[in-house]
Amino acid sequence: MAQTNPYKTFAAEIYEIIDESPTIRTIRVKPEKPIPFRTGQFIELTIPNIGEGPFTPSSSHHISDKMDVTIMKAGFVTEYVHKAKVGDRIGIRGPYGTCYPIDEWKGKDVLIMGGGVGMAPTRSLFLSLLQDIDNYNSITFLVGARTPNDMIYKQHIQGWRDIDKVNILRSVDRVPEGEEWNEEVCLITKLLSKINIKPEGNPVVVCGPPIMMKFGTMDLLKYGYADKDIYLSMEKKMYCGIGHCRHCVIGQYYACKDGPVFTYDKVKNEENIWE
Amino acid sequence: MIVKAQDFLSFLIKCQKESLGGFRQVIVPRKSRNPEDNQQLFEEINDSTEPVLESYRTIDPLRALFYFSRETLLPADKGKKRLIVGAKGCDMAAFQILDKALINEDFVDPVYQAWREQTTIISTDCAEICDSCHCTLVGGKPYTDQNYDLNLSGVGQHYLITIGSQKGEELLKIMKEVVDLSLPQGDEIDKIKKNRDAVVVKLNEQNSRFSRSEDYSALRKSDIEGWIDDSKSCIGCGGCTNICPTCYCIIINDDSTGEEFIKVRSADSCQLHGYARVAGGDTPRPKMYQRFRNRYLCKFDYMKSNFDMIGCTGCGRCIDVCAGEIEFREVVQKNMQLPKVQE
């Protein structure tokens, strides 16, 4: 029994909270020991005596002594995340699952599509790529949200846009009265008509609500991307994170172990992948 | 070696009472106390226990003694040294899936592993079958040739003992000190083969009307209307999965107190509505027939991909337990014969 307990959980302290939108907040935590991960992997985050859930860090994988996790209020555990205060103690176990193979993307034009809170994992990817931006030909980040108020990471956008080789396009589905917006108003998938990337041999990453993943993938195929170059972050109910609980099974695959990062060619023949 | 049935029983009671061999618990199958209920179940042995060692499988799966409905994973429950007697072929076959699923090169379930390591298993050949038994229909046998420490085959009032592992060999040494063991006379092997063959014949006769191809990929392609029809009497109670020897779905809960992180796992069932529901309320299988179908695909398709073995060992417990009286064998057969839909 030399193997370590895969459920071993480490304490972490919340040192800053950023409310990104009415339903989404980023908690910034300092774990008791560094938690190295590769971008795309996820962790199980514990609110002690309440519960735990799978979340993908939204910070760069080049930083392991601190971690940002961006969380939408959507259920029991996340309610408590939204009640948390600076100084609160949480738990982290992991990381688990597959990552984006960014070492294979050297010299390429990388396209990232993040919709809603799906921008959180893709921000981790974006920041990890920025660290070695010289390695890539360009980074295009397409961001979508329902309304301007739902748009997250607002305070960072201008700084990112100022970086050479980075192109960021943002869209909202609609602009309610009283909210201001001077960028695109359309579905995120429509932003594809406003970019100019050669799809052959270049990677594209999609993360967002199931409906956006589905139609985003269909549009990317039409645009000319190959099945094997479309990276999907397939978030399911990953209770254990280690392939034991079977809740995240997608046909023959476990989202937690074989994913959550899948290429479309791997999962396209499985049932209900978008649900 | 040969042991008298009566001597073997007194050995078991001695193990339990005097912690012989360091065993802190001896578990055996016994008859249900309800006379109308023709079932056996596992129980810790005591003076008044009448073990039913040959017969057919218990109604509770052996899996439930290695993977309890609720256990603490962090800090991990340690288990205790124990002896389980009367394990059947269908339950033993399930270890091929459970061991791969829960003790693999990536991650180990520490509690399941502790129970596996601390348990010595004495399997026994089936001497009878019940109406739902169908191991031979899925390529199994009413006896085991794997995973056991010792195996007992009944010959009259005696058992022939076969050693299956180091653990079994050690147990036999302890047994030798307490009871008389004799060498086989020569014709026992033949008798046992005859007994085994006779049970196989019974199983084949009983299940011939459910015969089907072994290419279960047909299930995935079968018409959805068939599943809707078959699931009409399913009430979604999850009894079939809870009693299945290869089902191991769980949920993880956090019971942390103070400074210590505590993680607990509890049994779950893919037949329940909330099973795969994610935050926000979406679930991939909102309809009963979808969850019903999922169980069949998981057993015959997904587990085959995951473990190179289908997830049904033919114990038939899901048939016995079903409140909707759904005949599992019939559903499989029927859905494999339905006209294929266009892919």
mmCIF file of N, CA and C in Angstrom, chain A residues 1-12 32 45-52 72 74-75 78 89-93 95-97 210 235-237 239-254 257-258 269-272 275, chain B residues 67 73-76 78 101-110 113-114 117 220 248-261 263 268-269 274-286 290 293 297-298 301-303 305-307:
data_model
loop_
_atom_site.group_PDB
_atom_site.id
_atom_site.type_symbol
_atom_site.label_atom_id
_atom_site.label_comp_id
_atom_site.label_asym_id
_atom_site.label_seq_id
_atom_site.Cartn_x
_atom_site.Cartn_y
_atom_site.Cartn_z
ATOM 1 N N MET A 1 0.839 -1.213 0.000
ATOM 2 C CA MET A 1 0.000 0.000 0.000
ATOM 3 C C MET A 1 0.869 1.257 0.000
ATOM 4 N N ALA A 2 1.863 1.215 -0.881
ATOM 5 C CA ALA A 2 2.794 2.344 -0.927
ATOM 6 C C ALA A 2 2.163 3.548 -1.598
ATOM 7 N N GLN A 3 1.146 3.272 -2.399
ATOM 8 C CA GLN A 3 0.523 4.350 -3.158
ATOM 9 C C GLN A 3 -0.126 5.382 -2.224
ATOM 10 N N THR A 4 -0.029 6.656 -2.620
ATOM 11 C CA THR A 4 -0.635 7.683 -1.772
ATOM 12 C C THR A 4 -2.145 7.681 -1.978
ATOM 13 N N ASN A 5 -2.842 8.153 -0.984
ATOM 14 C CA ASN A 5 -4.295 8.236 -1.060
ATOM 15 C C ASN A 5 -4.686 9.293 -2.099
ATOM 16 N N PRO A 6 -5.396 8.886 -3.155
ATOM 17 C CA PRO A 6 -5.706 9.875 -4.203
ATOM 18 C C PRO A 6 -6.673 10.957 -3.732
ATOM 19 N N TYR A 7 -7.263 10.760 -2.573
ATOM 20 C CA TYR A 7 -8.204 11.760 -2.042
ATOM 21 C C TYR A 7 -7.530 12.758 -1.099
ATOM 22 N N LYS A 8 -6.217 12.617 -0.940
ATOM 23 C CA LYS A 8 -5.459 13.539 -0.078
ATOM 24 C C LYS A 8 -5.788 14.985 -0.485
ATOM 25 N N THR A 9 -6.199 15.764 0.494
ATOM 26 C CA THR A 9 -6.652 17.132 0.229
ATOM 27 C C THR A 9 -5.749 18.120 0.970
ATOM 28 N N PHE A 10 -5.362 19.176 0.279
ATOM 29 C CA PHE A 10 -4.494 20.183 0.888
ATOM 30 C C PHE A 10 -5.278 21.448 1.192
ATOM 31 N N ALA A 11 -4.932 22.068 2.294
ATOM 32 C CA ALA A 11 -5.616 23.303 2.680
ATOM 33 C C ALA A 11 -5.103 24.466 1.838
ATOM 34 N N ALA A 12 -5.964 25.440 1.617
ATOM 35 C CA ALA A 12 -5.570 26.662 0.913
ATOM 36 C C ALA A 12 -6.350 27.819 1.519
ATOM 37 N N GLU A 32 -1.330 25.370 0.976
ATOM 38 C CA GLU A 32 -0.294 25.130 1.995
ATOM 39 C C GLU A 32 1.001 24.612 1.379
ATOM 40 N N LEU A 45 -12.272 21.104 -5.549
ATOM 41 C CA LEU A 45 -12.187 22.155 -4.543
ATOM 42 C C LEU A 45 -13.200 21.885 -3.425
ATOM 43 N N THR A 46 -12.692 21.873 -2.198
ATOM 44 C CA THR A 46 -13.536 21.562 -1.037
ATOM 45 C C THR A 46 -13.934 22.824 -0.283
ATOM 46 N N ILE A 47 -15.210 22.967 -0.001
ATOM 47 C CA ILE A 47 -15.657 23.903 1.026
ATOM 48 C C ILE A 47 -15.909 23.014 2.247
ATOM 49 N N PRO A 48 -15.071 23.113 3.280
ATOM 50 C CA PRO A 48 -15.123 22.128 4.360
ATOM 51 C C PRO A 48 -16.518 21.958 4.960
ATOM 52 N N ASN A 49 -16.879 20.696 5.112
ATOM 53 C CA ASN A 49 -18.161 20.280 5.678
ATOM 54 C C ASN A 49 -19.370 20.659 4.820
ATOM 55 N N ILE A 50 -19.136 21.165 3.623
ATOM 56 C CA ILE A 50 -20.230 21.502 2.710
ATOM 57 C C ILE A 50 -20.199 20.562 1.519
ATOM 58 N N GLY A 51 -19.043 20.499 0.863
ATOM 59 C CA GLY A 51 -18.956 19.627 -0.299
ATOM 60 C C GLY A 51 -17.747 19.980 -1.136
ATOM 61 N N GLU A 52 -17.631 19.289 -2.250
ATOM 62 C CA GLU A 52 -16.529 19.584 -3.157
ATOM 63 C C GLU A 52 -17.027 19.477 -4.584
ATOM 64 N N MET A 72 -18.877 30.048 -11.122
ATOM 65 C CA MET A 72 -20.235 30.577 -11.302
ATOM 66 C C MET A 72 -21.151 29.996 -10.238
ATOM 67 N N ALA A 74 -24.030 28.227 -9.283
ATOM 68 C CA ALA A 74 -24.936 27.375 -10.082
ATOM 69 C C ALA A 74 -25.505 26.215 -9.286
ATOM 70 N N GLY A 75 -25.054 26.023 -8.059
ATOM 71 C CA GLY A 75 -25.539 24.877 -7.287
ATOM 72 C C GLY A 75 -25.165 25.014 -5.833
ATOM 73 N N THR A 78 -21.304 25.833 -4.990
ATOM 74 C CA THR A 78 -20.893 27.139 -5.516
ATOM 75 C C THR A 78 -21.603 28.294 -4.790
ATOM 76 N N ARG A 89 -10.675 29.173 4.779
ATOM 77 C CA ARG A 89 -9.848 28.014 4.443
ATOM 78 C C ARG A 89 -10.675 27.070 3.567
ATOM 79 N N ILE A 90 -10.095 26.675 2.452
ATOM 80 C CA ILE A 90 -10.744 25.707 1.570
ATOM 81 C C ILE A 90 -9.801 24.515 1.400
ATOM 82 N N GLY A 91 -10.201 23.526 0.605
ATOM 83 C CA GLY A 91 -9.326 22.389 0.344
ATOM 84 C C GLY A 91 -9.175 22.177 -1.156
ATOM 85 N N ILE A 92 -8.028 21.639 -1.541
ATOM 86 C CA ILE A 92 -7.782 21.346 -2.960
ATOM 87 C C ILE A 92 -7.163 19.956 -3.076
ATOM 88 N N ARG A 93 -7.717 19.125 -3.955
ATOM 89 C CA ARG A 93 -7.021 17.888 -4.314
ATOM 90 C C ARG A 93 -6.892 17.829 -5.827
ATOM 91 N N PRO A 95 -3.842 17.986 -9.202
ATOM 92 C CA PRO A 95 -4.720 18.104 -10.358
ATOM 93 C C PRO A 95 -5.030 16.750 -10.991
ATOM 94 N N TYR A 96 -6.085 16.726 -11.781
ATOM 95 C CA TYR A 96 -6.516 15.516 -12.465
ATOM 96 C C TYR A 96 -6.726 15.781 -13.962
ATOM 97 N N GLY A 97 -6.695 14.726 -14.726
ATOM 98 C CA GLY A 97 -7.106 14.793 -16.130
ATOM 99 C C GLY A 97 -6.030 15.256 -17.091
ATOM 100 N N PRO A 210 -22.778 23.866 -23.156
ATOM 101 C CA PRO A 210 -22.897 22.788 -24.147
ATOM 102 C C PRO A 210 -23.379 23.270 -25.509
ATOM 103 N N GLU A 235 -16.680 19.246 -19.737
ATOM 104 C CA GLU A 235 -16.908 19.201 -18.292
ATOM 105 C C GLU A 235 -18.164 18.389 -18.009
ATOM 106 N N LYS A 236 -18.019 17.351 -17.212
ATOM 107 C CA LYS A 236 -19.161 16.528 -16.792
ATOM 108 C C LYS A 236 -19.166 16.508 -15.272
ATOM 109 N N LYS A 237 -20.039 15.636 -14.727
ATOM 110 C CA LYS A 237 -20.088 15.560 -13.266
ATOM 111 C C LYS A 237 -18.940 14.689 -12.773
ATOM 112 N N TYR A 239 -17.168 13.588 -10.015
ATOM 113 C CA TYR A 239 -17.229 13.489 -8.554
ATOM 114 C C TYR A 239 -15.870 13.162 -7.949
ATOM 115 N N CYS A 240 -15.256 12.079 -8.478
ATOM 116 C CA CYS A 240 -14.039 11.588 -7.820
ATOM 117 C C CYS A 240 -12.796 12.154 -8.489
ATOM 118 N N GLY A 241 -12.848 12.378 -9.780
ATOM 119 C CA GLY A 241 -11.696 12.910 -10.497
ATOM 120 C C GLY A 241 -10.690 11.860 -10.920
ATOM 121 N N ILE A 242 -10.931 10.599 -10.508
ATOM 122 C CA ILE A 242 -9.906 9.574 -10.732
ATOM 123 C C ILE A 242 -10.440 8.339 -11.461
ATOM 124 N N GLY A 243 -11.588 8.477 -12.122
ATOM 125 C CA GLY A 243 -12.107 7.355 -12.911
ATOM 126 C C GLY A 243 -12.738 6.255 -12.086
ATOM 127 N N HIS A 244 -13.150 6.537 -10.866
ATOM 128 C CA HIS A 244 -13.757 5.502 -10.027
ATOM 129 C C HIS A 244 -15.275 5.624 -9.903
ATOM 130 N N CYS A 245 -15.813 6.823 -10.006
ATOM 131 C CA CYS A 245 -17.236 6.983 -9.677
ATOM 132 C C CYS A 245 -18.153 6.798 -10.886
ATOM 133 N N ARG A 246 -17.587 6.865 -12.083
ATOM 134 C CA ARG A 246 -18.289 6.622 -13.360
ATOM 135 C C ARG A 246 -19.326 7.670 -13.754
ATOM 136 N N HIS A 247 -19.487 8.722 -12.962
ATOM 137 C CA HIS A 247 -20.527 9.701 -13.298
ATOM 138 C C HIS A 247 -20.219 10.484 -14.573
ATOM 139 N N CYS A 248 -18.955 10.618 -14.921
ATOM 140 C CA CYS A 248 -18.597 11.461 -16.061
ATOM 141 C C CYS A 248 -18.360 10.647 -17.326
ATOM 142 N N VAL A 249 -18.756 9.371 -17.294
ATOM 143 C CA VAL A 249 -18.502 8.502 -18.442
ATOM 144 C C VAL A 249 -19.156 9.046 -19.714
ATOM 145 N N ILE A 250 -18.340 9.140 -20.773
ATOM 146 C CA ILE A 250 -18.849 9.480 -22.100
ATOM 147 C C ILE A 250 -18.564 8.246 -22.950
ATOM 148 N N GLY A 251 -19.548 7.337 -23.033
ATOM 149 C CA GLY A 251 -19.315 6.084 -23.742
ATOM 150 C C GLY A 251 -18.156 5.341 -23.116
ATOM 151 N N GLN A 252 -17.114 5.078 -23.899
ATOM 152 C CA GLN A 252 -15.969 4.320 -23.383
ATOM 153 C C GLN A 252 -14.970 5.198 -22.626
ATOM 154 N N TYR A 253 -15.187 6.514 -22.612
ATOM 155 C CA TYR A 253 -14.210 7.411 -21.979
ATOM 156 C C TYR A 253 -14.688 7.950 -20.635
ATOM 157 N N TYR A 254 -13.715 8.298 -19.791
ATOM 158 C CA TYR A 254 -14.009 9.036 -18.573
ATOM 159 C C TYR A 254 -13.601 10.486 -18.833
ATOM 160 N N LYS A 257 -10.492 11.340 -16.646
ATOM 161 C CA LYS A 257 -9.196 10.699 -16.829
ATOM 162 C C LYS A 257 -8.716 10.776 -18.272
ATOM 163 N N ASP A 258 -9.616 10.474 -19.203
ATOM 164 C CA ASP A 258 -9.273 10.567 -20.628
ATOM 165 C C ASP A 258 -9.419 12.008 -21.095
ATOM 166 N N ASN A 269 -17.888 10.119 -32.093
ATOM 167 C CA ASN A 269 -18.799 8.991 -32.308
ATOM 168 C C ASN A 269 -19.509 8.520 -31.041
ATOM 169 N N GLU A 270 -19.225 9.159 -29.911
ATOM 170 C CA GLU A 270 -19.916 8.784 -28.676
ATOM 171 C C GLU A 270 -21.268 9.497 -28.622
ATOM 172 N N GLU A 271 -22.161 8.937 -27.778
ATOM 173 C CA GLU A 271 -23.516 9.495 -27.684
ATOM 174 C C GLU A 271 -23.564 10.721 -26.778
ATOM 175 N N ASN A 272 -24.500 11.587 -27.035
ATOM 176 C CA ASN A 272 -24.842 12.697 -26.130
ATOM 177 C C ASN A 272 -23.650 13.522 -25.663
ATOM 178 N N GLU A 275 -24.483 16.979 -24.210
ATOM 179 C CA GLU A 275 -25.507 17.142 -23.159
ATOM 180 C C GLU A 275 -24.926 17.003 -21.756
ATOM 181 N N TYR B 67 -16.874 -3.335 -0.831
ATOM 182 C CA TYR B 67 -17.130 -1.980 -1.304
ATOM 183 C C TYR B 67 -18.477 -1.613 -0.682
ATOM 184 N N LEU B 73 -12.981 7.452 2.859
ATOM 185 C CA LEU B 73 -11.802 7.310 2.006
ATOM 186 C C LEU B 73 -10.623 8.103 2.528
ATOM 187 N N LEU B 74 -10.934 9.220 3.198
ATOM 188 C CA LEU B 74 -9.871 10.083 3.732
ATOM 189 C C LEU B 74 -10.297 10.555 5.106
ATOM 190 N N PRO B 75 -9.589 10.210 6.199
ATOM 191 C CA PRO B 75 -8.545 9.183 6.240
ATOM 192 C C PRO B 75 -9.150 7.817 5.954
ATOM 193 N N ALA B 76 -8.411 6.960 5.259
ATOM 194 C CA ALA B 76 -9.006 5.739 4.723
ATOM 195 C C ALA B 76 -9.312 4.705 5.806
ATOM 196 N N LYS B 78 -9.563 1.148 7.433
ATOM 197 C CA LYS B 78 -8.478 0.163 7.305
ATOM 198 C C LYS B 78 -8.951 -1.266 7.042
ATOM 199 N N ALA B 101 -10.913 -1.608 -12.122
ATOM 200 C CA ALA B 101 -11.511 -0.286 -11.977
ATOM 201 C C ALA B 101 -10.954 0.461 -10.768
ATOM 202 N N LEU B 102 -10.711 -0.259 -9.685
ATOM 203 C CA LEU B 102 -10.433 0.409 -8.413
ATOM 204 C C LEU B 102 -9.005 0.275 -7.923
ATOM 205 N N ILE B 103 -8.237 -0.653 -8.519
ATOM 206 C CA ILE B 103 -6.814 -0.769 -8.164
ATOM 207 C C ILE B 103 -6.043 -0.785 -9.473
ATOM 208 N N ASN B 104 -5.797 0.371 -10.037
ATOM 209 C CA ASN B 104 -5.074 0.394 -11.308
ATOM 210 C C ASN B 104 -3.833 1.269 -11.199
ATOM 211 N N GLU B 105 -3.064 1.313 -12.274
ATOM 212 C CA GLU B 105 -1.775 2.012 -12.222
ATOM 213 C C GLU B 105 -1.938 3.513 -11.995
ATOM 214 N N ASP B 106 -3.119 4.056 -12.308
ATOM 215 C CA ASP B 106 -3.321 5.495 -12.127
ATOM 216 C C ASP B 106 -3.728 5.835 -10.691
ATOM 217 N N PHE B 107 -4.807 5.201 -10.234
ATOM 218 C CA PHE B 107 -5.338 5.531 -8.903
ATOM 219 C C PHE B 107 -5.864 4.269 -8.213
ATOM 220 N N VAL B 108 -5.722 4.274 -6.894
ATOM 221 C CA VAL B 108 -6.185 3.139 -6.092
ATOM 222 C C VAL B 108 -7.221 3.619 -5.082
ATOM 223 N N ASP B 109 -8.340 2.905 -4.998
ATOM 224 C CA ASP B 109 -9.295 3.178 -3.922
ATOM 225 C C ASP B 109 -8.718 2.509 -2.671
ATOM 226 N N PRO B 110 -8.299 3.318 -1.687
ATOM 227 C CA PRO B 110 -7.542 2.740 -0.572
ATOM 228 C C PRO B 110 -8.359 1.775 0.284
ATOM 229 N N GLN B 113 -8.950 -1.581 -1.648
ATOM 230 C CA GLN B 113 -7.683 -2.306 -1.646
ATOM 231 C C GLN B 113 -7.419 -2.967 -0.287
ATOM 232 N N ALA B 114 -7.735 -2.246 0.792
ATOM 233 C CA ALA B 114 -7.515 -2.798 2.128
ATOM 234 C C ALA B 114 -8.375 -4.051 2.336
ATOM 235 N N GLU B 117 -6.952 -6.960 0.321
ATOM 236 C CA GLU B 117 -5.732 -7.529 0.894
ATOM 237 C C GLU B 117 -6.005 -8.290 2.184
ATOM 238 N N ARG B 220 -26.260 -1.007 -28.916
ATOM 239 C CA ARG B 220 -26.141 0.442 -29.063
ATOM 240 C C ARG B 220 -26.967 0.929 -30.260
ATOM 241 N N TYR B 248 -20.281 -0.252 -9.491
ATOM 242 C CA TYR B 248 -19.481 0.332 -8.410
ATOM 243 C C TYR B 248 -19.576 1.860 -8.378
ATOM 244 N N CYS B 249 -20.614 2.424 -8.993
ATOM 245 C CA CYS B 249 -20.759 3.880 -9.015
ATOM 246 C C CYS B 249 -20.960 4.440 -7.607
ATOM 247 N N ILE B 250 -20.289 5.527 -7.361
ATOM 248 C CA ILE B 250 -20.333 6.143 -6.028
ATOM 249 C C ILE B 250 -20.420 7.656 -6.147
ATOM 250 N N ILE B 251 -20.790 8.302 -5.056
ATOM 251 C CA ILE B 251 -20.606 9.748 -4.961
ATOM 252 C C ILE B 251 -19.626 10.016 -3.828
ATOM 253 N N ILE B 252 -18.959 11.156 -3.916
ATOM 254 C CA ILE B 252 -18.017 11.545 -2.868
ATOM 255 C C ILE B 252 -18.629 12.716 -2.101
ATOM 256 N N ASN B 253 -18.646 12.603 -0.794
ATOM 257 C CA ASN B 253 -19.123 13.712 0.026
ATOM 258 C C ASN B 253 -18.010 14.209 0.934
ATOM 259 N N ASP B 254 -18.126 15.468 1.294
ATOM 260 C CA ASP B 254 -17.153 16.051 2.203
ATOM 261 C C ASP B 254 -17.756 16.132 3.595
ATOM 262 N N ASP B 255 -17.082 15.499 4.548
ATOM 263 C CA ASP B 255 -17.543 15.518 5.945
ATOM 264 C C ASP B 255 -16.488 16.178 6.838
ATOM 265 N N SER B 256 -15.711 17.085 6.254
ATOM 266 C CA SER B 256 -14.591 17.670 6.988
ATOM 267 C C SER B 256 -15.053 18.349 8.269
ATOM 268 N N THR B 257 -14.237 18.168 9.304
ATOM 269 C CA THR B 257 -14.518 18.850 10.562
ATOM 270 C C THR B 257 -13.224 19.492 11.018
ATOM 271 N N GLY B 258 -13.307 20.680 11.548
ATOM 272 C CA GLY B 258 -12.108 21.345 12.069
ATOM 273 C C GLY B 258 -10.995 21.380 11.049
ATOM 274 N N GLU B 259 -9.821 20.895 11.450
ATOM 275 C CA GLU B 259 -8.639 21.000 10.604
ATOM 276 C C GLU B 259 -8.500 19.830 9.642
ATOM 277 N N GLU B 260 -9.286 18.773 9.878
ATOM 278 C CA GLU B 260 -9.072 17.546 9.112
ATOM 279 C C GLU B 260 -10.036 17.448 7.928
ATOM 280 N N PHE B 261 -9.477 17.094 6.771
ATOM 281 C CA PHE B 261 -10.342 16.864 5.602
ATOM 282 C C PHE B 261 -10.836 15.419 5.627
ATOM 283 N N LYS B 263 -13.252 12.645 3.590
ATOM 284 C CA LYS B 263 -13.998 12.342 2.358
ATOM 285 C C LYS B 263 -14.672 10.988 2.505
ATOM 286 N N ASP B 268 -24.116 4.941 -5.382
ATOM 287 C CA ASP B 268 -25.048 5.704 -6.206
ATOM 288 C C ASP B 268 -25.582 4.764 -7.287
ATOM 289 N N SER B 269 -26.546 5.228 -8.032
ATOM 290 C CA SER B 269 -27.109 4.404 -9.098
ATOM 291 C C SER B 269 -27.415 5.261 -10.317
ATOM 292 N N GLY B 274 -31.074 12.134 -10.556
ATOM 293 C CA GLY B 274 -30.036 13.148 -10.342
ATOM 294 C C GLY B 274 -28.618 12.666 -10.610
ATOM 295 N N TYR B 275 -28.470 11.430 -11.053
ATOM 296 C CA TYR B 275 -27.156 10.788 -11.162
ATOM 297 C C TYR B 275 -26.091 11.642 -11.857
ATOM 298 N N ALA B 276 -26.352 12.028 -13.086
ATOM 299 C CA ALA B 276 -25.307 12.743 -13.841
ATOM 300 C C ALA B 276 -25.599 14.236 -13.962
ATOM 301 N N ARG B 277 -26.530 14.707 -13.134
ATOM 302 C CA ARG B 277 -26.908 16.125 -13.205
ATOM 303 C C ARG B 277 -25.728 17.007 -12.797
ATOM 304 N N VAL B 278 -25.508 18.063 -13.562
ATOM 305 C CA VAL B 278 -24.420 18.985 -13.255
ATOM 306 C C VAL B 278 -24.986 20.265 -12.638
ATOM 307 N N ALA B 279 -24.112 21.061 -12.068
ATOM 308 C CA ALA B 279 -24.526 22.340 -11.501
ATOM 309 C C ALA B 279 -25.268 23.118 -12.580
ATOM 310 N N GLY B 280 -26.352 23.729 -12.201
ATOM 311 C CA GLY B 280 -27.158 24.429 -13.203
ATOM 312 C C GLY B 280 -28.371 23.603 -13.589
ATOM 313 N N GLY B 281 -28.321 22.287 -13.315
ATOM 314 C CA GLY B 281 -29.512 21.456 -13.462
ATOM 315 C C GLY B 281 -29.568 20.565 -14.688
ATOM 316 N N ASP B 282 -28.648 20.745 -15.652
ATOM 317 C CA ASP B 282 -28.696 19.898 -16.848
ATOM 318 C C ASP B 282 -28.310 18.464 -16.510
ATOM 319 N N THR B 283 -28.989 17.530 -17.172
ATOM 320 C CA THR B 283 -28.607 16.135 -17.016
ATOM 321 C C THR B 283 -28.646 15.475 -18.383
ATOM 322 N N PRO B 284 -27.666 14.612 -18.673
ATOM 323 C CA PRO B 284 -27.629 14.005 -20.009
ATOM 324 C C PRO B 284 -28.722 12.960 -20.231
ATOM 325 N N ARG B 285 -29.314 12.433 -19.165
ATOM 326 C CA ARG B 285 -30.335 11.392 -19.337
ATOM 327 C C ARG B 285 -31.567 11.708 -18.489
ATOM 328 N N PRO B 286 -32.355 12.700 -18.904
ATOM 329 C CA PRO B 286 -33.507 13.112 -18.092
ATOM 330 C C PRO B 286 -34.647 12.096 -18.074
ATOM 331 N N GLN B 290 -33.902 6.480 -20.945
ATOM 332 C CA GLN B 290 -32.495 6.773 -21.244
ATOM 333 C C GLN B 290 -31.587 6.187 -20.162
ATOM 334 N N ARG B 293 -31.702 2.339 -20.502
ATOM 335 C CA ARG B 293 -30.841 1.899 -21.608
ATOM 336 C C ARG B 293 -29.362 2.046 -21.241
ATOM 337 N N LEU B 297 -26.140 -0.501 -21.814
ATOM 338 C CA LEU B 297 -24.964 -0.127 -22.606
ATOM 339 C C LEU B 297 -23.714 -0.121 -21.748
ATOM 340 N N CYS B 298 -23.845 0.339 -20.497
ATOM 341 C CA CYS B 298 -22.695 0.353 -19.592
ATOM 342 C C CYS B 298 -22.177 -1.076 -19.415
ATOM 343 N N ASP B 301 -21.312 -2.638 -23.316
ATOM 344 C CA ASP B 301 -20.540 -1.887 -24.283
ATOM 345 C C ASP B 301 -19.400 -1.110 -23.596
ATOM 346 N N TYR B 302 -19.762 -0.182 -22.701
ATOM 347 C CA TYR B 302 -18.726 0.669 -22.088
ATOM 348 C C TYR B 302 -17.747 -0.141 -21.250
ATOM 349 N N MET B 303 -18.282 -1.046 -20.415
ATOM 350 C CA MET B 303 -17.378 -1.841 -19.568
ATOM 351 C C MET B 303 -16.509 -2.772 -20.408
ATOM 352 N N SER B 305 -15.300 -2.000 -23.292
ATOM 353 C CA SER B 305 -14.181 -1.151 -23.734
ATOM 354 C C SER B 305 -13.225 -0.871 -22.580
ATOM 355 N N ASN B 306 -13.767 -0.597 -21.397
ATOM 356 C CA ASN B 306 -12.938 -0.223 -20.252
ATOM 357 C C ASN B 306 -12.119 -1.396 -19.708
ATOM 358 N N PHE B 307 -12.727 -2.569 -19.630
ATOM 359 C CA PHE B 307 -12.104 -3.681 -18.886
ATOM 360 C C PHE B 307 -11.927 -4.949 -19.712
#
